[in-house]
Coordinates of C-alpha atoms and ligand atoms in Angstrom, one line a residue:
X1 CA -2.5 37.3 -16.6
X2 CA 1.1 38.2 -15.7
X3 CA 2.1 34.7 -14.1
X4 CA 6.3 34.8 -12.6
X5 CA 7.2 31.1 -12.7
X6 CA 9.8 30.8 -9.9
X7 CA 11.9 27.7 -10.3
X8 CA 11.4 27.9 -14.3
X9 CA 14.3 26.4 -15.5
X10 CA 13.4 22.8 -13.8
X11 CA 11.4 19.8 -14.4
X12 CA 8.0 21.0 -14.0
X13 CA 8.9 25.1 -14.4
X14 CA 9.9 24.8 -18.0
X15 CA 7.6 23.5 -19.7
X16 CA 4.7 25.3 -17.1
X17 CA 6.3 28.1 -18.2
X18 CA 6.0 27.5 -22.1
X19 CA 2.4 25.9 -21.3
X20 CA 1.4 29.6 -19.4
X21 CA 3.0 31.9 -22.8
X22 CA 1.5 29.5 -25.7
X23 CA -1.9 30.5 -24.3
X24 CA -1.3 34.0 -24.3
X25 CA -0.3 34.9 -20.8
X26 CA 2.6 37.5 -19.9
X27 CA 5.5 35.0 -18.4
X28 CA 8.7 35.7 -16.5
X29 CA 10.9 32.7 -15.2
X30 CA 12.7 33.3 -12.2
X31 CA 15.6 31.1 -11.6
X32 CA 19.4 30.4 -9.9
X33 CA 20.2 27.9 -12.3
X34 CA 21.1 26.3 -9.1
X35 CA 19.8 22.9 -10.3
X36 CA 22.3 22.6 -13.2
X37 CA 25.0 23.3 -10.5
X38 CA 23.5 20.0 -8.6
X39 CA 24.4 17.8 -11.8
X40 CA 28.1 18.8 -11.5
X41 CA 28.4 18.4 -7.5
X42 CA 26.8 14.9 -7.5
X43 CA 28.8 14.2 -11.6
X44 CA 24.7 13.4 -13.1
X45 CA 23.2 14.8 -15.9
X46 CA 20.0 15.2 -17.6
X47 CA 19.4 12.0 -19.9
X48 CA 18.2 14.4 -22.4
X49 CA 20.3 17.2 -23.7
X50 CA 19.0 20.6 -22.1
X51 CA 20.0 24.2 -23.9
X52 CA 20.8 27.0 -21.7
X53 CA 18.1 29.3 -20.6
X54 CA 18.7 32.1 -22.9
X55 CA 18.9 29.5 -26.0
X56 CA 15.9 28.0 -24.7
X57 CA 13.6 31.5 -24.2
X58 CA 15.0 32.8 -27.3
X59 CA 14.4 29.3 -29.2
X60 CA 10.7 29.8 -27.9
X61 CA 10.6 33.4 -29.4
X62 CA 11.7 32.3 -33.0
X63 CA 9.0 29.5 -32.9
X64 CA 6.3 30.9 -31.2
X65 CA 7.0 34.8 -31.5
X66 CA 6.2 35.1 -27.6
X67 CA 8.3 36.5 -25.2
X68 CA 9.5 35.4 -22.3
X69 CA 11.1 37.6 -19.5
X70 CA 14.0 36.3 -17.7
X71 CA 15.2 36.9 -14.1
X72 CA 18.0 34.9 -12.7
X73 CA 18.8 35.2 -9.4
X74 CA 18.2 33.4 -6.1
X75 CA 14.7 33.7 -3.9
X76 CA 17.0 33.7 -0.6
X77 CA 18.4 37.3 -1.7
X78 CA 15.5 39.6 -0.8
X79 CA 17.0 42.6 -2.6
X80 CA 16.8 39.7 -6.0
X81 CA 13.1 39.0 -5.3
X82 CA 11.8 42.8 -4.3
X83 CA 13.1 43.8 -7.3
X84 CA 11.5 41.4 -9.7
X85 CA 8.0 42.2 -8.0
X86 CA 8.4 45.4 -8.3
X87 CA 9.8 45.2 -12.4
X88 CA 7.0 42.7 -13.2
X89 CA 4.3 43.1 -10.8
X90 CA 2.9 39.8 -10.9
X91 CA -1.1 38.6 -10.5
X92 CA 0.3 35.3 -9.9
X93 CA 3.5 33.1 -8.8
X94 CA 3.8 29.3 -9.3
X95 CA 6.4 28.3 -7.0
X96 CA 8.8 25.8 -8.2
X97 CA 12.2 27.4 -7.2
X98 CA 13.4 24.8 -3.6
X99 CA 15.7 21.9 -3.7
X100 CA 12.8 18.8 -4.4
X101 CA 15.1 15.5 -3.6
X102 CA 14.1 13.8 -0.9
X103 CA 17.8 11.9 -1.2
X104 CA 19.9 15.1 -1.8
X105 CA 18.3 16.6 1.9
X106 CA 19.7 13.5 3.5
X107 CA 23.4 13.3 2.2
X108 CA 24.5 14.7 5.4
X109 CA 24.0 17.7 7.6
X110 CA 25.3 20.0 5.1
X111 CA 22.6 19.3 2.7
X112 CA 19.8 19.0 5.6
X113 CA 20.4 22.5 6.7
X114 CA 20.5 23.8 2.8
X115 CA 17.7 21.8 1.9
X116 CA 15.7 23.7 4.4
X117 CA 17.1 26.9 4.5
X118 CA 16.8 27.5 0.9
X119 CA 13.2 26.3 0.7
X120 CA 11.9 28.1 4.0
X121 CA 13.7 31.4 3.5
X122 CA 13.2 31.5 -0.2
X123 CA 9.1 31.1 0.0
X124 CA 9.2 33.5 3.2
X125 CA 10.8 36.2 1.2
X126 CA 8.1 35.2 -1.5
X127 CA 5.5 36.0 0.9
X128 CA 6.5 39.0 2.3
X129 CA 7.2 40.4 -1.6
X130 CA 3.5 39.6 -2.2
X131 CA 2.4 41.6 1.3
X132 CA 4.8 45.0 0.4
X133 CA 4.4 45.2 -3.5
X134 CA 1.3 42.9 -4.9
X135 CA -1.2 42.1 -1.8
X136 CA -4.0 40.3 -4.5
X137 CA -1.2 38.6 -5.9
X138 CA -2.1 34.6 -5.9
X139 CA 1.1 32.5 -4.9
X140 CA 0.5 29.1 -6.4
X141 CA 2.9 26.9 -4.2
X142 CA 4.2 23.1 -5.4
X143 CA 3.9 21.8 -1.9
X144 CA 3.9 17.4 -2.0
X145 CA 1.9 14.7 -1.0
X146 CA 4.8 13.6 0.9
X147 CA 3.8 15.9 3.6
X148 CA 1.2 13.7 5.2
X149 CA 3.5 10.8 5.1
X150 CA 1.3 7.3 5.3
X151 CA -1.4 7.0 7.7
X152 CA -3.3 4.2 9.1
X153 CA -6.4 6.3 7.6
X154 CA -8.1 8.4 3.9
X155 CA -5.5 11.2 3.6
X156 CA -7.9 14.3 3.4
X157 CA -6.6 17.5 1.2
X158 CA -5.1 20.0 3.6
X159 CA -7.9 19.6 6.5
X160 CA -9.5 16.8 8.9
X161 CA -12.4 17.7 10.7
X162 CA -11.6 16.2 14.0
X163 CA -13.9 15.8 17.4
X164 CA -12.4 16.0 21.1
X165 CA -13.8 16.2 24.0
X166 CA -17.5 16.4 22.7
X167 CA -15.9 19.7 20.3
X168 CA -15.4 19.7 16.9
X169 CA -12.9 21.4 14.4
X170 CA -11.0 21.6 10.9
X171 CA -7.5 21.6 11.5
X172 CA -4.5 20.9 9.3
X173 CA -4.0 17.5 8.5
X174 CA -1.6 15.8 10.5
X175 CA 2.0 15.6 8.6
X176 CA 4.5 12.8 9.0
X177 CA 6.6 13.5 6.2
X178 CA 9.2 11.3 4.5
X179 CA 12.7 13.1 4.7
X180 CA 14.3 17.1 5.4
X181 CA 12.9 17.8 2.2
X182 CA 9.5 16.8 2.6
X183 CA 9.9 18.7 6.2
X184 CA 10.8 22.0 4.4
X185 CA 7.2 21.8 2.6
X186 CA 5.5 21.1 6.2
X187 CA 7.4 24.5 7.2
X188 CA 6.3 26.7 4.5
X189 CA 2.8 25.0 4.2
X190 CA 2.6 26.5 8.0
X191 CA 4.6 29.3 7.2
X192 CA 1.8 30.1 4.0
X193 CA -1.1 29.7 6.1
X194 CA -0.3 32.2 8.8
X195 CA 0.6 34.6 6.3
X196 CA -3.1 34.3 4.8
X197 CA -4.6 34.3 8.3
X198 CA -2.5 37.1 9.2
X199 CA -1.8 39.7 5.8
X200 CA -4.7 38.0 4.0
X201 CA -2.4 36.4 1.3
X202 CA -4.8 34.4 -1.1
X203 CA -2.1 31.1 -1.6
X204 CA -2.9 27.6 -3.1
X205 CA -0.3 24.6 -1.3
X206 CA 0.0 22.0 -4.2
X207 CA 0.1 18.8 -2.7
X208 CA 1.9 17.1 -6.1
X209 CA 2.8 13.4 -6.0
X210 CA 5.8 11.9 -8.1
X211 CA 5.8 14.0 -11.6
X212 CA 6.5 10.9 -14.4
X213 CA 6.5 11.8 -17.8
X214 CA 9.1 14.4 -20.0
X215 CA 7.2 15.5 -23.2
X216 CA 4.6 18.1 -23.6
X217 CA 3.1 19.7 -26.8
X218 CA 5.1 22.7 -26.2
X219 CA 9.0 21.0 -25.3
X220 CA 8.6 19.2 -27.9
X221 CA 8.4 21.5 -30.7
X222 CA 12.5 22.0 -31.1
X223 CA 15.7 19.7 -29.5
X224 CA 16.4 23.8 -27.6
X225 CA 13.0 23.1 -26.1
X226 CA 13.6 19.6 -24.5
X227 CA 13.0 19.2 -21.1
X228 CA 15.2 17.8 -18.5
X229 CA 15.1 14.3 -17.3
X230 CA 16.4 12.6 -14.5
X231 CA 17.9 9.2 -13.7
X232 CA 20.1 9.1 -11.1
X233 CA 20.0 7.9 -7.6
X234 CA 19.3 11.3 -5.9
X235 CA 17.3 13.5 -8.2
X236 CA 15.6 10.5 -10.5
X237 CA 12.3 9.8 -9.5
X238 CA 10.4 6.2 -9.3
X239 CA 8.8 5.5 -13.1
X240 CA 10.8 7.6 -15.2
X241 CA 14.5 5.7 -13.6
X242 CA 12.4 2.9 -14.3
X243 CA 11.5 3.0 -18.0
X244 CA 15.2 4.6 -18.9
X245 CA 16.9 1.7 -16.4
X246 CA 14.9 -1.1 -18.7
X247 CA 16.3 0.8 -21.5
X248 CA 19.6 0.4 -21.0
X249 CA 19.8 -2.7 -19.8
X250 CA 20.4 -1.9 -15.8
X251 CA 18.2 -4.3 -13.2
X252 CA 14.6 -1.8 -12.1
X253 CA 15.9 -0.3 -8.3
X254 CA 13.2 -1.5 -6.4
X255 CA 14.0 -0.5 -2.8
X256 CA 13.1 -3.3 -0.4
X257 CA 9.5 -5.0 -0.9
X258 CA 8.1 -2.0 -3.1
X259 CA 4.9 -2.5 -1.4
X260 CA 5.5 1.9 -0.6
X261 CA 2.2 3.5 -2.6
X262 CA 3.0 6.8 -3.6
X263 CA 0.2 9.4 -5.6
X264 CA 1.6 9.6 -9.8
X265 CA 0.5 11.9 -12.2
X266 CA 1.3 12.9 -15.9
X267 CA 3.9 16.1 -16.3
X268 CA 1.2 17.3 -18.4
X269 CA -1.7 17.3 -15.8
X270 CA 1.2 19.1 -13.9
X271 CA 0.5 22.1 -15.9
X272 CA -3.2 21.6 -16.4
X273 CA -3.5 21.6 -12.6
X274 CA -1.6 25.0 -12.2
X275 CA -3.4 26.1 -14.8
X276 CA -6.5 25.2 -13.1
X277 CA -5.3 27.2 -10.0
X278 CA -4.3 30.3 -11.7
X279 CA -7.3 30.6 -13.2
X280 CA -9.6 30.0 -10.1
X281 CA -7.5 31.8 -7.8
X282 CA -7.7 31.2 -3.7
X283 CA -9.9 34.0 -2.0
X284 CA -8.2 37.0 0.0
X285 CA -6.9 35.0 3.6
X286 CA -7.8 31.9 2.3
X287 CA -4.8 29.0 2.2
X288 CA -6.3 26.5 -0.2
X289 CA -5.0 23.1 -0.3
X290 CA -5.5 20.3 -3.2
X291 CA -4.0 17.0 -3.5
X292 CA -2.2 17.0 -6.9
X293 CA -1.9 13.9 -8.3
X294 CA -4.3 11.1 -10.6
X295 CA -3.4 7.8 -9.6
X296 CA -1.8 5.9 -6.8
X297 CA 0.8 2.9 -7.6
X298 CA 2.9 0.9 -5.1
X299 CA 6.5 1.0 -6.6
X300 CA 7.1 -2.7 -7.4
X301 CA 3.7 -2.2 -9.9
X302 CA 5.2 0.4 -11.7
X303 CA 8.5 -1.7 -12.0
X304 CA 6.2 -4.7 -13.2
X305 CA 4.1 -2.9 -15.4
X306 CA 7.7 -1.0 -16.9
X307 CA 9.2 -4.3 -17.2
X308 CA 6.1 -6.1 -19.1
X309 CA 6.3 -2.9 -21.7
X310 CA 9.8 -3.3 -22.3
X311 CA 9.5 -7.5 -22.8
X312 CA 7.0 -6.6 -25.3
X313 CA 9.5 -4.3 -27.2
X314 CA 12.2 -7.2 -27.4
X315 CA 14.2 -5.8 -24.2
X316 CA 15.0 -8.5 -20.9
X317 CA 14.3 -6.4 -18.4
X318 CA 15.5 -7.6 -14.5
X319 CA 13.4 -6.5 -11.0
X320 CA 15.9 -6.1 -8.4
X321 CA 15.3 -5.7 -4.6
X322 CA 17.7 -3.2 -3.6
X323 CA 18.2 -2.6 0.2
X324 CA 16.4 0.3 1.2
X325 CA 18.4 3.4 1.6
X326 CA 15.2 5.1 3.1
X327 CA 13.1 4.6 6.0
X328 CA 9.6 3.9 4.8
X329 CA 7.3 1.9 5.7
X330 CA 7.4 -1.3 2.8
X331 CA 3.4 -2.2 3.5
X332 CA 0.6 0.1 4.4
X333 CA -2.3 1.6 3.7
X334 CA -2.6 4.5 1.3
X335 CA -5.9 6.1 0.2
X336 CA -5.6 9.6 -0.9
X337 CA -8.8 12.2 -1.9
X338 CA -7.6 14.0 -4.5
X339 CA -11.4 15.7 -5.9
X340 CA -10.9 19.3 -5.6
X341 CA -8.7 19.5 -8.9
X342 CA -11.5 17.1 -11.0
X343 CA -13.9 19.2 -9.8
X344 CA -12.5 22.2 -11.4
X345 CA -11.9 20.2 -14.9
X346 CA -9.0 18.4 -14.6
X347 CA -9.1 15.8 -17.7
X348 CA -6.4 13.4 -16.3
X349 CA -3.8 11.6 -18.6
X350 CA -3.7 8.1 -17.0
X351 CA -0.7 6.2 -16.4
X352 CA -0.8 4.0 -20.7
X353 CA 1.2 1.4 -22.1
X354 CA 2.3 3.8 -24.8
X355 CA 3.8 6.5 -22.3
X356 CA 6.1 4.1 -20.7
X357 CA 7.0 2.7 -24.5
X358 CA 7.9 6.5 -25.5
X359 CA 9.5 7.0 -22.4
X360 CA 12.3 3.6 -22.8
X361 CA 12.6 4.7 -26.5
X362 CA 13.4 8.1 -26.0
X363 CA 16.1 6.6 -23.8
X364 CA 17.2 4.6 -25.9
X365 CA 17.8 7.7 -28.4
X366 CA 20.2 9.3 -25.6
X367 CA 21.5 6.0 -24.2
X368 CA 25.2 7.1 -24.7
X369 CA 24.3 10.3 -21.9
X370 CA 23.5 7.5 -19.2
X371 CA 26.4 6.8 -16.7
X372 CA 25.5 3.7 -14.9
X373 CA 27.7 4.8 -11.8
X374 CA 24.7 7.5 -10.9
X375 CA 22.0 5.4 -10.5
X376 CA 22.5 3.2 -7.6
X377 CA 21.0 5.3 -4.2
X378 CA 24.0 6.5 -2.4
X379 CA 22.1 8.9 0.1
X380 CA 20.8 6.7 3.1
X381 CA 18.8 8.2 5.6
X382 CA 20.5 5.6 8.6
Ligands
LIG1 N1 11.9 4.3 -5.1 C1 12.3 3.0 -5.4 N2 13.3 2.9 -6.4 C2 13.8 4.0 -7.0 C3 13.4 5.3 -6.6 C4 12.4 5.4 -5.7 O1 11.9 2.0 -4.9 O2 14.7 3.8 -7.8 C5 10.8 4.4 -4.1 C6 11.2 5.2 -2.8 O3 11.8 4.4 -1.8 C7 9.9 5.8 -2.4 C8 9.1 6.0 -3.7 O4 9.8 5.1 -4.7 O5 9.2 4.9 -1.6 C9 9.1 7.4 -4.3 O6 10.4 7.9 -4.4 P1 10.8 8.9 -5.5 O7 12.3 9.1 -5.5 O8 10.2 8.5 -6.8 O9 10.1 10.2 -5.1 P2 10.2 11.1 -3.7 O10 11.5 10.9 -3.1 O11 9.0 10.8 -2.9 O12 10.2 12.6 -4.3 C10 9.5 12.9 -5.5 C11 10.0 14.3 -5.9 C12 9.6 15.3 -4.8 C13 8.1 15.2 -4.6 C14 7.7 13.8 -4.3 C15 6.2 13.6 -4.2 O13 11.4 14.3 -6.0 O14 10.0 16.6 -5.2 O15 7.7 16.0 -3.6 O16 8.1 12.9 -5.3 S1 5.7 12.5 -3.0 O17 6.3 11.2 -3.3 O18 4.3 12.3 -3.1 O19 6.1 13.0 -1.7

């Protein structure tokens, strides 16, 4: 399969994209490098060292011997993206490339507008590449599980079949997302959906919870090949600040009570799961939707059960109860279906003891990257 990973020098595009060419498929990354700009406006960094693209696809030719095909430009150009459909003429995109902090959309107006230009425009000119130059292409979008916010009910994947008025219907599931960010994914989940009503576009809208995790078989291989990892206060995500903050020694940034329950899975189911997609693609017209994610955790469990790992490696690690910078509900139900992915063979890697113990050690191998005045939040969403 010719598969363009779009967004493929990021968190979950890299190694999705080395996951895609170890088993044989055609791969081409599409990317700004506009996340590596991000570190330097908000002075963060990736705990782990990171190579530049072209070291990392040509480190992944001398130890695989398979090629990867390199486009960088930005999504937002449509002259950028028609090009690239027409040079590589895919069968199907996994769409990575938008702006994914939830913090970063809330800075200020500036980053609001960005946030959801760049992410609505980009996937729109996405979808009308597919319509002019591939029609049966498959887009294979990262949507998030923060687009339904948290209901008082079972979050359903994509639909709810709903009665009024003695008549009945599926409809979209009602969103209440979480920030701009999560917004921009509520705008191209509708924008995706008319576009496979209307051109018949076959599109699957990932609903992925909070990615935790860094190594996969294939990252892991040569230092060139690491993966990224974040820890700071905008683009650092719940577990993984939490087993590099008991690393080093700084108190576990538990905002408020930590009673919010968010959806967690493994950075390796991430690529099983598009995987999964890509090779059961959506039907002509059909907008599929799946909730992507294995397990669901309210944030002060992950911070206890981080904190019980490190005591047990000799570390004294502190829970603090930060004021929250976000406004979230602190208490409240969360039950999430998430079946449609285990039904098509998902074999899920649940949240172990030993992931969290690799995770504080290998930040304690780059504890000289961390600076300790990017982790506190600074983005509030008053
Ligand atoms: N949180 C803390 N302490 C921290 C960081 C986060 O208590 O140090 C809390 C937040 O208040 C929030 C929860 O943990 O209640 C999750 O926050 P997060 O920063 O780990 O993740 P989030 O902002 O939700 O965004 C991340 C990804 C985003 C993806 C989303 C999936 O950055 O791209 O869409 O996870 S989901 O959460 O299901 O919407």
């Amino acid at each position: 399969m010719k598969i363009l990973i779009a967004g493929g020098d990021g968190f979950c595009g890299w190694p999705t994209a080395l996951y895609f060419s170890e088993r044989g498929h055609e791969v081409a990354i599409a990317d700004s490098m506009i996340r590596r700009q991000w570190d330097d406006e908000l002075g963060s960094n990736s705990l782990t060292p990171i190579a530049s693209l072209k070291e990392r696809v040509s480190t992944w030719k001398g130890v695989s011997g398979k090629e990867i095909t390199t486009f960088v430009g930005d999504l937002t150009d449509y002259d950028f993206v028609e090009n690239m459909f027409r040079a590589f003429q895919p069968d199907a995109v996994v769409h990575y490339a938008e702006q994914r902090s939830a913090p970063y959309s809330m800075i200020d107006r500036k980053h609001a507008v960005f946030t959801q230009v760049n992410n609505v425009v980009g996937t729109l000119n996405v979808l009308y590449a597919i319509k002019e130059i591939v029609p049966d292409c498959h887009l294979i979008k990262l949507g998030t599980m923060g687009e339904y916010g948290t209901p008082n009910i079972d979050i359903e994947e994509g639909y709810l079949t709903v009665e009024h008025n003695g008549r009945q219907d599926t409809l979209p599931y009602p969103k209440q997302p979480f920030s701009f960010y999560h917004l921009s994914k509520v705008h191209d989940s509708h924008n995706i959906m008319f576009t496979c009503r209307s051109w018949g576009i076959r599109a699957t809208d990932l609903n992925q919870g909070v990615v935790y995790g860094l190594w996969t078989d294939e990252t892991k291989q040569h230092e060139k090949l690491y993966n990224r990892i974040d820890y700071d206060g905008v683009f650092g995500t719940a577990l993984n600040r939490f087993c590099i903050q008991a690393s080093v020694g700084h108190p576990l940034t538990v905002y408020g009570k930590g009673g919010q329950t968010r959806a967690f899975l493994d950075i390796r189911d991430t690529l099983q799961c598009v995987e999964l997609a890509a090779l059961n693609p959506a039907d002509r017209g059909e907008f599929r939707v799946f909730n992507q994610f294995t397990e669901q955790f309210s944030v002060l469990e992950l911070a206890e059960r981080v904190a019980a790992v490190a005591k047990d490696m000799g570390l004294n690690p502190e829970i603090a109860h930060l004021e929250n910078p976000r406004v979230e509900k602190e208490q409240h139900y969360y039950n999430a279906k998430h079946t449609k992915l285990m039904d098509l063979g998902l074999k899920p890697h649940l949240l172990s003891d030993d992931l969290i113990r690799e995770l504080i050690e290998t930040a304690d191998r780059y504890k000289d990257r961390v600076d300790f005045s990017v982790i506190a939040p600074n983005a509030t969403w008053r």
